Amino acid sequence: MLDVSKALTIDGEEFPFTAHVALPEVQLLGDPVSFPETARLEGWFSAVGDVVHVRGKMDFAARSRCVLCLKESSQALRADFDALFALAPNPEDPDVYLYEGKAIDLTDMATDAATLALPMQWRCRPDCKGLCPVCGADRNITSCSCRLVPEKKNPFAALQQLMSEDESEV
């Protein structure tokens, strides 16, 4: 919880803060992503009336399954956040978070910022070779002797070649 009582008494004055937030598990394209450690938030907050502006950076660790080899892996990530908190919902701005009293729970805002900072495709490492589509062997560990069946001829291959030639002429 972030105590914003000082900011609520002095309009526009910025106050620095550091906070630690436990992030709940989220889903990324159907795969669960967990946060094994608390996220560390650093930033500033200020208020104008009863609207509190919170901004800064967040460092956190995330854990999920690689889309290519299906192994669990962790990554250290950083996200920026810039959010408004209000005592009452604003129908014109649904992105405003709500708070009660003189303390703000940063969990929802931090979870949203962490989710937006996650990679679209989780990989255990940039050069992951994945699993063999024929035998299922992990190609990061061993090379298999499977022969991949060549793809069927694409009926649009000629069109694709023409488009590639047009792009190279530009």
mmCIF file of C-alpha atoms in Angstrom:
data_model
loop_
_atom_site.group_PDB
_atom_site.id
_atom_site.type_symbol
_atom_site.label_atom_id
_atom_site.label_comp_id
_atom_site.label_asym_id
_atom_site.label_seq_id
_atom_site.Cartn_x
_atom_site.Cartn_y
_atom_site.Cartn_z
ATOM 1 C CA MET A 1 0.000 0.000 0.000
ATOM 2 C CA LEU A 2 1.233 3.463 -0.877
ATOM 3 C CA ASP A 3 0.407 6.157 1.694
ATOM 4 C CA VAL A 4 -0.567 9.258 -0.290
ATOM 5 C CA SER A 5 -1.853 11.362 2.613
ATOM 6 C CA LYS A 6 0.888 14.016 2.196
ATOM 7 C CA ALA A 7 0.170 14.419 -1.523
ATOM 8 C CA LEU A 8 -3.550 14.833 -0.864
ATOM 9 C CA THR A 9 -2.852 17.860 1.347
ATOM 10 C CA ILE A 10 -0.380 19.611 -1.020
ATOM 11 C CA ASP A 11 -1.650 19.860 -4.612
ATOM 12 C CA GLY A 12 0.991 19.231 -7.280
ATOM 13 C CA GLU A 13 3.881 18.396 -4.926
ATOM 14 C CA GLU A 14 5.812 15.299 -6.045
ATOM 15 C CA PHE A 15 6.893 12.678 -3.526
ATOM 16 C CA PRO A 16 9.341 9.839 -4.262
ATOM 17 C CA PHE A 17 8.488 6.279 -3.273
ATOM 18 C CA THR A 18 9.789 2.733 -3.354
ATOM 19 C CA ALA A 19 7.443 -0.226 -2.990
ATOM 20 C CA HIS A 20 7.447 -3.999 -3.316
ATOM 21 C CA VAL A 21 4.380 -5.697 -4.815
ATOM 22 C CA ALA A 22 3.558 -9.414 -5.105
ATOM 23 C CA LEU A 23 2.160 -9.951 -8.601
ATOM 24 C CA PRO A 24 -0.505 -12.612 -9.262
ATOM 25 C CA GLU A 25 -0.142 -15.174 -12.048
ATOM 26 C CA VAL A 26 -1.410 -14.009 -15.470
ATOM 27 C CA GLN A 27 -2.166 -15.709 -18.789
ATOM 28 C CA LEU A 28 -0.125 -14.880 -21.909
ATOM 29 C CA LEU A 29 -1.758 -16.323 -25.033
ATOM 30 C CA GLY A 30 -3.116 -19.224 -22.988
ATOM 31 C CA ASP A 31 0.113 -19.994 -21.095
ATOM 32 C CA PRO A 32 0.476 -19.130 -17.415
ATOM 33 C CA VAL A 33 3.136 -16.601 -16.439
ATOM 34 C CA SER A 34 4.166 -16.471 -12.794
ATOM 35 C CA PHE A 35 6.169 -13.898 -10.897
ATOM 36 C CA PRO A 36 8.429 -15.756 -8.439
ATOM 37 C CA GLU A 37 9.635 -12.642 -6.612
ATOM 38 C CA THR A 38 8.013 -9.393 -5.563
ATOM 39 C CA ALA A 39 8.259 -6.562 -8.070
ATOM 40 C CA ARG A 40 10.280 -3.502 -7.021
ATOM 41 C CA LEU A 41 8.656 -0.192 -7.932
ATOM 42 C CA GLU A 42 10.411 3.188 -7.806
ATOM 43 C CA GLY A 43 8.855 6.453 -8.770
ATOM 44 C CA TRP A 44 6.967 9.589 -7.806
ATOM 45 C CA PHE A 45 3.411 10.418 -6.899
ATOM 46 C CA SER A 46 1.491 13.650 -6.714
ATOM 47 C CA ALA A 47 -2.132 14.677 -6.329
ATOM 48 C CA VAL A 48 -4.461 17.329 -7.620
ATOM 49 C CA GLY A 49 -7.656 17.248 -5.623
ATOM 50 C CA ASP A 50 -8.434 13.595 -5.014
ATOM 51 C CA VAL A 51 -6.745 12.327 -8.219
ATOM 52 C CA VAL A 52 -3.317 10.821 -7.593
ATOM 53 C CA HIS A 53 -0.743 10.500 -10.378
ATOM 54 C CA VAL A 54 1.787 7.663 -9.930
ATOM 55 C CA ARG A 55 4.698 7.145 -12.337
ATOM 56 C CA GLY A 56 8.028 5.360 -12.397
ATOM 57 C CA LYS A 57 9.797 2.090 -13.227
ATOM 58 C CA MET A 58 9.323 -1.469 -12.051
ATOM 59 C CA ASP A 59 11.839 -4.331 -12.004
ATOM 60 C CA PHE A 60 10.432 -7.855 -11.804
ATOM 61 C CA ALA A 61 11.138 -11.486 -12.673
ATOM 62 C CA ALA A 62 8.726 -13.570 -14.719
ATOM 63 C CA ARG A 63 8.580 -17.311 -15.371
ATOM 64 C CA SER A 64 6.825 -19.213 -18.170
ATOM 65 C CA ARG A 65 7.184 -21.963 -20.766
ATOM 66 C CA CYS A 66 9.244 -21.513 -23.938
ATOM 67 C CA VAL A 67 7.000 -21.561 -27.033
ATOM 68 C CA LEU A 68 9.599 -23.612 -28.955
ATOM 69 C CA CYS A 69 10.974 -26.231 -26.531
ATOM 70 C CA LEU A 70 8.314 -26.054 -23.762
ATOM 71 C CA LYS A 71 10.907 -25.723 -20.959
ATOM 72 C CA GLU A 72 10.273 -23.380 -18.035
ATOM 73 C CA SER A 73 12.517 -20.338 -17.942
ATOM 74 C CA SER A 74 12.769 -17.049 -16.054
ATOM 75 C CA GLN A 75 13.533 -13.562 -17.278
ATOM 76 C CA ALA A 76 14.345 -10.318 -15.492
ATOM 77 C CA LEU A 77 12.239 -7.526 -16.973
ATOM 78 C CA ARG A 78 11.639 -3.806 -16.512
ATOM 79 C CA ALA A 79 8.470 -1.848 -17.127
ATOM 80 C CA ASP A 80 7.510 1.814 -16.984
ATOM 81 C CA PHE A 81 4.232 2.829 -15.397
ATOM 82 C CA ASP A 82 2.213 6.028 -15.466
ATOM 83 C CA ALA A 83 -1.226 5.805 -13.880
ATOM 84 C CA LEU A 84 -4.001 7.851 -12.344
ATOM 85 C CA PHE A 85 -5.947 6.836 -9.231
ATOM 86 C CA ALA A 86 -9.266 8.368 -8.202
ATOM 87 C CA LEU A 87 -11.846 7.938 -5.450
ATOM 88 C CA ALA A 88 -14.712 7.487 -7.930
ATOM 89 C CA PRO A 89 -14.857 5.842 -11.384
ATOM 90 C CA ASN A 90 -14.634 8.124 -14.392
ATOM 91 C CA PRO A 91 -16.864 6.922 -17.282
ATOM 92 C CA GLU A 92 -14.824 9.037 -19.723
ATOM 93 C CA ASP A 93 -11.536 7.400 -18.671
ATOM 94 C CA PRO A 94 -11.843 3.686 -17.864
ATOM 95 C CA ASP A 95 -8.053 3.418 -17.360
ATOM 96 C CA VAL A 96 -8.214 5.245 -14.025
ATOM 97 C CA TYR A 97 -7.629 2.962 -11.030
ATOM 98 C CA LEU A 98 -9.691 3.369 -7.871
ATOM 99 C CA TYR A 99 -8.480 3.847 -4.307
ATOM 100 C CA GLU A 100 -10.073 4.380 -0.906
ATOM 101 C CA GLY A 101 -8.968 6.513 2.001
ATOM 102 C CA LYS A 102 -5.382 7.737 1.946
ATOM 103 C CA ALA A 103 -3.629 4.589 0.697
ATOM 104 C CA ILE A 104 -3.301 3.135 -2.795
ATOM 105 C CA ASP A 105 -3.012 -0.579 -3.548
ATOM 106 C CA LEU A 106 -0.520 -0.750 -6.438
ATOM 107 C CA THR A 107 -1.157 -4.429 -7.281
ATOM 108 C CA ASP A 108 -3.570 -3.965 -10.224
ATOM 109 C CA MET A 109 -1.487 -1.203 -11.795
ATOM 110 C CA ALA A 110 1.760 -3.181 -11.370
ATOM 111 C CA THR A 111 0.157 -6.345 -12.786
ATOM 112 C CA ASP A 112 -1.074 -4.426 -15.842
ATOM 113 C CA ALA A 113 2.378 -2.855 -16.389
ATOM 114 C CA ALA A 114 4.104 -6.244 -16.010
ATOM 115 C CA THR A 115 1.677 -7.928 -18.421
ATOM 116 C CA LEU A 116 2.281 -5.237 -21.052
ATOM 117 C CA ALA A 117 6.059 -5.672 -20.679
ATOM 118 C CA LEU A 118 5.982 -9.448 -21.284
ATOM 119 C CA PRO A 119 7.284 -10.683 -24.647
ATOM 120 C CA MET A 120 4.577 -11.877 -27.042
ATOM 121 C CA GLN A 121 6.415 -15.163 -27.536
ATOM 122 C CA TRP A 122 8.196 -16.475 -24.472
ATOM 123 C CA ARG A 123 11.545 -18.067 -25.317
ATOM 124 C CA CYS A 124 13.992 -19.716 -22.966
ATOM 125 C CA ARG A 125 16.818 -18.077 -24.935
ATOM 126 C CA PRO A 126 17.047 -16.171 -28.231
ATOM 127 C CA ASP A 127 18.693 -19.052 -30.121
ATOM 128 C CA CYS A 128 16.308 -21.818 -28.960
ATOM 129 C CA LYS A 129 15.995 -24.490 -31.683
ATOM 130 C CA GLY A 130 12.796 -25.974 -30.279
ATOM 131 C CA LEU A 131 11.429 -29.480 -30.645
ATOM 132 C CA CYS A 132 11.648 -31.632 -33.775
ATOM 133 C CA PRO A 133 8.168 -31.633 -35.348
ATOM 134 C CA VAL A 134 8.605 -35.285 -36.381
ATOM 135 C CA CYS A 135 10.081 -37.118 -33.353
ATOM 136 C CA GLY A 136 9.745 -34.469 -30.620
ATOM 137 C CA ALA A 137 13.444 -34.428 -29.689
ATOM 138 C CA ASP A 138 14.756 -31.258 -28.055
ATOM 139 C CA ARG A 139 17.038 -29.859 -30.786
ATOM 140 C CA ASN A 140 18.880 -27.750 -28.173
ATOM 141 C CA ILE A 141 20.209 -30.976 -26.620
ATOM 142 C CA THR A 142 20.504 -33.395 -29.529
ATOM 143 C CA SER A 143 20.192 -33.397 -33.266
ATOM 144 C CA CYS A 144 17.821 -35.984 -34.670
ATOM 145 C CA SER A 145 18.020 -37.758 -38.016
ATOM 146 C CA CYS A 146 14.438 -37.069 -38.996
ATOM 147 C CA ARG A 147 13.863 -35.855 -42.508
ATOM 148 C CA LEU A 148 11.315 -33.157 -42.786
ATOM 149 C CA VAL A 149 8.833 -33.612 -45.606
ATOM 150 C CA PRO A 150 9.141 -30.642 -47.970
ATOM 151 C CA GLU A 151 6.193 -28.297 -47.940
ATOM 152 C CA LYS A 152 3.619 -28.620 -50.666
ATOM 153 C CA LYS A 153 4.023 -26.208 -53.519
ATOM 154 C CA ASN A 154 2.352 -22.939 -52.623
ATOM 155 C CA PRO A 155 -0.135 -21.914 -55.357
ATOM 156 C CA PHE A 156 0.718 -18.273 -54.627
ATOM 157 C CA ALA A 157 4.503 -18.730 -54.928
ATOM 158 C CA ALA A 158 4.637 -16.881 -58.263
ATOM 159 C CA LEU A 159 2.732 -13.935 -56.809
ATOM 160 C CA GLN A 160 5.017 -13.915 -53.765
ATOM 161 C CA GLN A 161 8.067 -13.886 -56.053
ATOM 162 C CA LEU A 162 6.645 -10.939 -58.038
ATOM 163 C CA MET A 163 6.013 -9.003 -54.816
ATOM 164 C CA SER A 164 9.571 -9.706 -53.633
ATOM 165 C CA GLU A 165 10.970 -8.455 -56.954
ATOM 166 C CA ASP A 166 8.859 -5.275 -56.726
ATOM 167 C CA GLU A 167 10.143 -4.584 -53.197
ATOM 168 C CA SER A 168 13.774 -5.049 -54.245
ATOM 169 C CA GLU A 169 13.368 -2.534 -57.096
ATOM 170 C CA VAL A 170 12.182 0.229 -54.723
#
